[in-house]
JSON list of C-alpha atoms in Angstrom, two decimals:
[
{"chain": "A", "resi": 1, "resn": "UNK", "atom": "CA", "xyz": [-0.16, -5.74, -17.64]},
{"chain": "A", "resi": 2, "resn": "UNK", "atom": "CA", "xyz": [0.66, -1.80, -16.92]},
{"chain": "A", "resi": 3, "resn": "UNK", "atom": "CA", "xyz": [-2.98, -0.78, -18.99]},
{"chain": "A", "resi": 4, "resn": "UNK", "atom": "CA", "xyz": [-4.80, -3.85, -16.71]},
{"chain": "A", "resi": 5, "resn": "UNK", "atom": "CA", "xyz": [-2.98, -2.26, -13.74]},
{"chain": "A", "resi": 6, "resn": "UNK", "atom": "CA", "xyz": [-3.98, 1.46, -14.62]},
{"chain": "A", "resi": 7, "resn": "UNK", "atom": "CA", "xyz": [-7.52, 0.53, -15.19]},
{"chain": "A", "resi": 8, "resn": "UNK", "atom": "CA", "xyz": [-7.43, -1.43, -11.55]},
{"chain": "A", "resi": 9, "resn": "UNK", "atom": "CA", "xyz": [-6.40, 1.55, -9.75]},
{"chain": "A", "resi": 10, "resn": "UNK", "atom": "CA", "xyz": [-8.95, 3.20, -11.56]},
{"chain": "A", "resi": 11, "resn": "UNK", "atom": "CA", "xyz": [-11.68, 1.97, -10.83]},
{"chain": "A", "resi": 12, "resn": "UNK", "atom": "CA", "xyz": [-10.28, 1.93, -6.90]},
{"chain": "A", "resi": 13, "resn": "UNK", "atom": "CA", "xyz": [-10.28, 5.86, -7.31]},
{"chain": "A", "resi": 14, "resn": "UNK", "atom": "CA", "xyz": [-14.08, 5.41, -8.50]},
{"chain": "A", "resi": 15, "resn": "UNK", "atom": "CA", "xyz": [-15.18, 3.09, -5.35]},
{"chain": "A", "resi": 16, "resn": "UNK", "atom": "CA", "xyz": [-13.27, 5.75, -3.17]},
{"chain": "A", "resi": 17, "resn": "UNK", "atom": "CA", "xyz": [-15.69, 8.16, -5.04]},
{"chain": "A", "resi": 18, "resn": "UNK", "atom": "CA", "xyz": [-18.62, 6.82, -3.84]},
{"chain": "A", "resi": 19, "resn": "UNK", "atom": "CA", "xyz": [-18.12, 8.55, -0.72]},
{"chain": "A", "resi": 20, "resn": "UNK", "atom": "CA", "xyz": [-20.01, 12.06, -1.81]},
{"chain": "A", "resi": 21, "resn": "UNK", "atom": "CA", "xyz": [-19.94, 13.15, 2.30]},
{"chain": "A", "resi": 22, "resn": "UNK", "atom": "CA", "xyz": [-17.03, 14.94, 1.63]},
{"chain": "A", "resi": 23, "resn": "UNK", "atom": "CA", "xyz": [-14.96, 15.91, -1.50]},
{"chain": "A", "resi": 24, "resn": "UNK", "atom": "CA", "xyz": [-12.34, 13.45, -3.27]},
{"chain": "A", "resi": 25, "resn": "UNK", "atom": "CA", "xyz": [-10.01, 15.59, -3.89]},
{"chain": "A", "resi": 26, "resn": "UNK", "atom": "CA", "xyz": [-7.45, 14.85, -0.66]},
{"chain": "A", "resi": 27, "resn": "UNK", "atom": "CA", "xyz": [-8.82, 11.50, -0.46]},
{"chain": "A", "resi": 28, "resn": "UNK", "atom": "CA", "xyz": [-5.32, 9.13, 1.05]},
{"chain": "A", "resi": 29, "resn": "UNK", "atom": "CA", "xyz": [-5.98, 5.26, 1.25]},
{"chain": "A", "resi": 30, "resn": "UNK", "atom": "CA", "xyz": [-3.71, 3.28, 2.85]},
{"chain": "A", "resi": 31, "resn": "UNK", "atom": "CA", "xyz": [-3.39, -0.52, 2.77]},
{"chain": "A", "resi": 32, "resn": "UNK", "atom": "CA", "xyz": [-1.50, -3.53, 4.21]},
{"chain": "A", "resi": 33, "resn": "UNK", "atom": "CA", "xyz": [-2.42, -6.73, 2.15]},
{"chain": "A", "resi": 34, "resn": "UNK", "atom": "CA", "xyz": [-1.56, -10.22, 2.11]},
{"chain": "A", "resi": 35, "resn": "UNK", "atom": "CA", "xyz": [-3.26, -13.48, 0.82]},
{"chain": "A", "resi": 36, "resn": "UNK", "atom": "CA", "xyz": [-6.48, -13.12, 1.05]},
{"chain": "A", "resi": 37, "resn": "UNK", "atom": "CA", "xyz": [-6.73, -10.01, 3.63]},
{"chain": "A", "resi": 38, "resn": "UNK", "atom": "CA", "xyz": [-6.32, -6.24, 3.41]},
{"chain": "A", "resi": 39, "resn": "UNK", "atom": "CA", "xyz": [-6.08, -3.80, 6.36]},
{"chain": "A", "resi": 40, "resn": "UNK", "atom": "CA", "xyz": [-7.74, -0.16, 4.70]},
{"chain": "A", "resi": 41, "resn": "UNK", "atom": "CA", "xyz": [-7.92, 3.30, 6.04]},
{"chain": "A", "resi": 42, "resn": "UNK", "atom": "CA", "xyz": [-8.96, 5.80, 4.30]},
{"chain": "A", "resi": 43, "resn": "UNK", "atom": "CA", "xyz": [-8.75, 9.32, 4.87]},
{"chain": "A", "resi": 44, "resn": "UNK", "atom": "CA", "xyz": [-10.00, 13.00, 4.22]},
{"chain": "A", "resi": 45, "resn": "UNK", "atom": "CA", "xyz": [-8.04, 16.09, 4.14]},
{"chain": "A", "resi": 46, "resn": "UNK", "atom": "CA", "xyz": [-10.18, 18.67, 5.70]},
{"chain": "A", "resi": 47, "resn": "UNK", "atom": "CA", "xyz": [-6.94, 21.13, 6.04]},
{"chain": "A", "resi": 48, "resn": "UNK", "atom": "CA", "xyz": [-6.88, 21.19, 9.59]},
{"chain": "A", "resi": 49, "resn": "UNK", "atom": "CA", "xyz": [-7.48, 17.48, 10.84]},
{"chain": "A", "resi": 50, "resn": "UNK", "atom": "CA", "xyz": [-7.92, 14.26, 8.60]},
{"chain": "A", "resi": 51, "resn": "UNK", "atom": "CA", "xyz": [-10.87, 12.55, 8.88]},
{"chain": "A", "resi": 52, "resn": "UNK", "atom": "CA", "xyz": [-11.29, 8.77, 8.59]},
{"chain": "A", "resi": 53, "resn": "UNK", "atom": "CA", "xyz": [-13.73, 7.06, 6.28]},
{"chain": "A", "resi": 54, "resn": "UNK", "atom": "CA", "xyz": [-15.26, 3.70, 6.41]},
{"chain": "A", "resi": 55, "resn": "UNK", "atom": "CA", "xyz": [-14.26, 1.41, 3.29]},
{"chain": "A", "resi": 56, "resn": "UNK", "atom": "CA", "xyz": [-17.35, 1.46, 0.65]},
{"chain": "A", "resi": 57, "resn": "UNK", "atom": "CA", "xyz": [-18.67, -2.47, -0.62]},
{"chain": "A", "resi": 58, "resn": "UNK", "atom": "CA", "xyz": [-16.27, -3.63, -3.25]},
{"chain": "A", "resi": 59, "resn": "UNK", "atom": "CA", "xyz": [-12.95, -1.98, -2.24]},
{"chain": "A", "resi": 60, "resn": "UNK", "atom": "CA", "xyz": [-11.63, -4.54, -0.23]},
{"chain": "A", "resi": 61, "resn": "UNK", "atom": "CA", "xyz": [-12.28, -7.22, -3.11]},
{"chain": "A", "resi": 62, "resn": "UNK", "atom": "CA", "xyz": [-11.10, -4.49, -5.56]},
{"chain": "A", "resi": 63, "resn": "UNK", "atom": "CA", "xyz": [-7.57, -4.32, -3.46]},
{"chain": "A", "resi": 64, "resn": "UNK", "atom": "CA", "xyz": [-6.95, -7.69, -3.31]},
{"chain": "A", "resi": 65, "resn": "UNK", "atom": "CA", "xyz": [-7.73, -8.20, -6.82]},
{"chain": "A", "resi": 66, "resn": "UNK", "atom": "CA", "xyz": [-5.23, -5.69, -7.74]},
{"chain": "A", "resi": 67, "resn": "UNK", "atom": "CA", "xyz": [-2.48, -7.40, -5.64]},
{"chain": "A", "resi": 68, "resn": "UNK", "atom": "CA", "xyz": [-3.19, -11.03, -6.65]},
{"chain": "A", "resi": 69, "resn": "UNK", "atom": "CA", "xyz": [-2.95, -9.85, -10.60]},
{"chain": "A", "resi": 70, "resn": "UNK", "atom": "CA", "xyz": [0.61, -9.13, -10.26]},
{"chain": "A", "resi": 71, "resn": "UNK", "atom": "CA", "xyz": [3.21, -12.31, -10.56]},
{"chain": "A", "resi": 72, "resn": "UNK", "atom": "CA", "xyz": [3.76, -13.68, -6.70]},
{"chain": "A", "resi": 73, "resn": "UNK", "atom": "CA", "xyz": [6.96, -12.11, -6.40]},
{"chain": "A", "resi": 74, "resn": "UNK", "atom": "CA", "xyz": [5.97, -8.80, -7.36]},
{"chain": "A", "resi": 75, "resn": "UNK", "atom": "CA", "xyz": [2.92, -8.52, -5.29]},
{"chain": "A", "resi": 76, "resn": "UNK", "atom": "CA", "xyz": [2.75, -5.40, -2.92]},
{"chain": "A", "resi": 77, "resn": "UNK", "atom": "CA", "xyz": [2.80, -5.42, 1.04]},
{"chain": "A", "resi": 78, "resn": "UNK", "atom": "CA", "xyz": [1.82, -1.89, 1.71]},
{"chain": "A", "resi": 79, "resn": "UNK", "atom": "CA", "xyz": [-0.12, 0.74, -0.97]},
{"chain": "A", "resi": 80, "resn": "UNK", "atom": "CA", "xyz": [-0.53, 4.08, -0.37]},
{"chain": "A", "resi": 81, "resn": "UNK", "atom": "CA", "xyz": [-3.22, 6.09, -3.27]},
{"chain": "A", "resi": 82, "resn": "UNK", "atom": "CA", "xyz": [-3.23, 9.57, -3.15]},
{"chain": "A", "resi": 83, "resn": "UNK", "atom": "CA", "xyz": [-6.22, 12.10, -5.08]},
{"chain": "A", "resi": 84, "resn": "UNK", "atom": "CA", "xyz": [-5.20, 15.56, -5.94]},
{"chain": "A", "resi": 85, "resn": "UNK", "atom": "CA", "xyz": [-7.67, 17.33, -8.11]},
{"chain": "A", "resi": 86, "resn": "UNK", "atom": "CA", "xyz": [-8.38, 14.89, -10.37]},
{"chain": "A", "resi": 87, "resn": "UNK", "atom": "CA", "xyz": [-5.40, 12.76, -10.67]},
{"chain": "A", "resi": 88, "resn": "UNK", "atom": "CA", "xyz": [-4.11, 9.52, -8.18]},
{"chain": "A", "resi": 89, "resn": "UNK", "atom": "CA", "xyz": [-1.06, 8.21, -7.22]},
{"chain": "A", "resi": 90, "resn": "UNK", "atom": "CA", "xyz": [-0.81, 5.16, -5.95]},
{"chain": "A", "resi": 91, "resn": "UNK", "atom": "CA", "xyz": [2.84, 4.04, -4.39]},
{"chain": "A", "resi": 92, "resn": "UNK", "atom": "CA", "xyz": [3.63, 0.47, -3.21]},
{"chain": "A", "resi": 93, "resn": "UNK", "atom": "CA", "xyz": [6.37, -1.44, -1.15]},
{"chain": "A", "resi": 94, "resn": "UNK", "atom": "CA", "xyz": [6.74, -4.86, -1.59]},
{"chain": "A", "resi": 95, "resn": "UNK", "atom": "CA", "xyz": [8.47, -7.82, 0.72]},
{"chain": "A", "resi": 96, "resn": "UNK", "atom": "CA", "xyz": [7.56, -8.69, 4.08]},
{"chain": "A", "resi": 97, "resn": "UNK", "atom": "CA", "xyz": [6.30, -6.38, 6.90]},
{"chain": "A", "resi": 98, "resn": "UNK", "atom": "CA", "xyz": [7.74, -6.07, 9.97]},
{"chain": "A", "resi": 99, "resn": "UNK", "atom": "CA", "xyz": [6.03, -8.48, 12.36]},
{"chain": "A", "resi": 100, "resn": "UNK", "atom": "CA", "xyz": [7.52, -6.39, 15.19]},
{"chain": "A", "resi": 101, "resn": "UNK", "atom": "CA", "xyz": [5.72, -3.46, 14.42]},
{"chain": "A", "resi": 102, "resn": "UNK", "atom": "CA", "xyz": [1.90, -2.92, 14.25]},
{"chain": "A", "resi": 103, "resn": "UNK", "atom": "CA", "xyz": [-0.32, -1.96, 11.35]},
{"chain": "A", "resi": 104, "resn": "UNK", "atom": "CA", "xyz": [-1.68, 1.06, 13.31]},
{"chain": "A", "resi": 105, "resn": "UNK", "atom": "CA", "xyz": [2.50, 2.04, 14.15]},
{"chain": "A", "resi": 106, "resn": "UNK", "atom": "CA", "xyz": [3.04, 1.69, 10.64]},
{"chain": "A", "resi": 107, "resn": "UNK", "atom": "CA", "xyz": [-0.32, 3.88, 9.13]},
{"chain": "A", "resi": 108, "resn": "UNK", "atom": "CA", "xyz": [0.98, 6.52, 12.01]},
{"chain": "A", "resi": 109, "resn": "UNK", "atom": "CA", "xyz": [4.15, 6.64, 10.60]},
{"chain": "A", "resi": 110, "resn": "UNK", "atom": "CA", "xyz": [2.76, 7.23, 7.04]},
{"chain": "A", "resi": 111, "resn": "UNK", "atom": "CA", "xyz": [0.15, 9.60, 8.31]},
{"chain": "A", "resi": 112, "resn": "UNK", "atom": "CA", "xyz": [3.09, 11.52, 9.98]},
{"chain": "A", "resi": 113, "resn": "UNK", "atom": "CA", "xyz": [5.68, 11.37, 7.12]},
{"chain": "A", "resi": 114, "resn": "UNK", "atom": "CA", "xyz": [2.30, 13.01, 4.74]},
{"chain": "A", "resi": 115, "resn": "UNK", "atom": "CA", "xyz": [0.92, 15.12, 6.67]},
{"chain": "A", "resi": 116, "resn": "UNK", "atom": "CA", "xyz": [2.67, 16.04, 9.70]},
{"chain": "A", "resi": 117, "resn": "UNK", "atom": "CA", "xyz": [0.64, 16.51, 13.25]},
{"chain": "A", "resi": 118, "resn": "UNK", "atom": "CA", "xyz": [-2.52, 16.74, 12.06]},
{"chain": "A", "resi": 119, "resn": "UNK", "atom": "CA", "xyz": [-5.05, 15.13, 14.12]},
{"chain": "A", "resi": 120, "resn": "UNK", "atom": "CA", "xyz": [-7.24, 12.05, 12.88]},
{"chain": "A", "resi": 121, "resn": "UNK", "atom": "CA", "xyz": [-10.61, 12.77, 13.99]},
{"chain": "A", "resi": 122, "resn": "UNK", "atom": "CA", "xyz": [-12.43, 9.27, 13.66]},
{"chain": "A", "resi": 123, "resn": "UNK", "atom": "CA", "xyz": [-16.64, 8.87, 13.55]},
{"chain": "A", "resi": 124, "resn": "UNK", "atom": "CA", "xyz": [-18.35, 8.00, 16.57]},
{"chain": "A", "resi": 125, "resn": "UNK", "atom": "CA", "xyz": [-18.86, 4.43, 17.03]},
{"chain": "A", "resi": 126, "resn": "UNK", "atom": "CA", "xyz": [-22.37, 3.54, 16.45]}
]
């Protein structure tokens, strides 16, 4: 299961590839899954300010296929997957999430606790 795992988060580091714009190295994607659903933000380190991305086709499907390979009771709430150079590392928690807190208090947390103040510049919307 760890190989079919390792090739999984694999080929999510390709998908987040597709995104030539700007480089992959300091790519961060953060997720909040359940059955069926996924809540994704991506972001670019550009030093000074992140920058978010749009999800590319086939990540969403590629995320939830990830979570629904593991056994039910070892199936992820929250995944953060970090590129540095040319390496990932993808970290999960598992269990319920808070229903008192929001998905966009929880990825400002995360974004806080990673990379301090720096500000999320987000594209204009079309």
């Amino acid at each position: 299961m760890a190989s079919e795992t390792g090739a999984r988060l694999n080929g999510i580091g390709n998908l987040l590839a597709q995104d030539t714009d700007y480089p992959l190295d300091g790519t961060f994607l953060y997720v909040e899954a359940d059955w069926g659903w996924a809540d994704i933000s991506i972001f670019k380190d550009l030093g000074a300010s992140l920058l978010w991305r749009d999800p590319m086709d086939g990540l969403c499907e590629a995320l939830l296929d990830l979570r629904e390979a593991e056994v039910p009771e070892k199936r992820w709430s929250t995944m953060q997957f970090c590129i540095t150079g040319e390496k990932f590392d993808a970290a999960f928690t598992y269990g319920p999430l808070d229903p008192e807190v929001s998905a966009l208090k929880r990825r400002e947390i995360i974004l806080r606790r990673r990379y301090g103040n720096k500000p999320v510049v987000y594209p204009p919307l079309d």
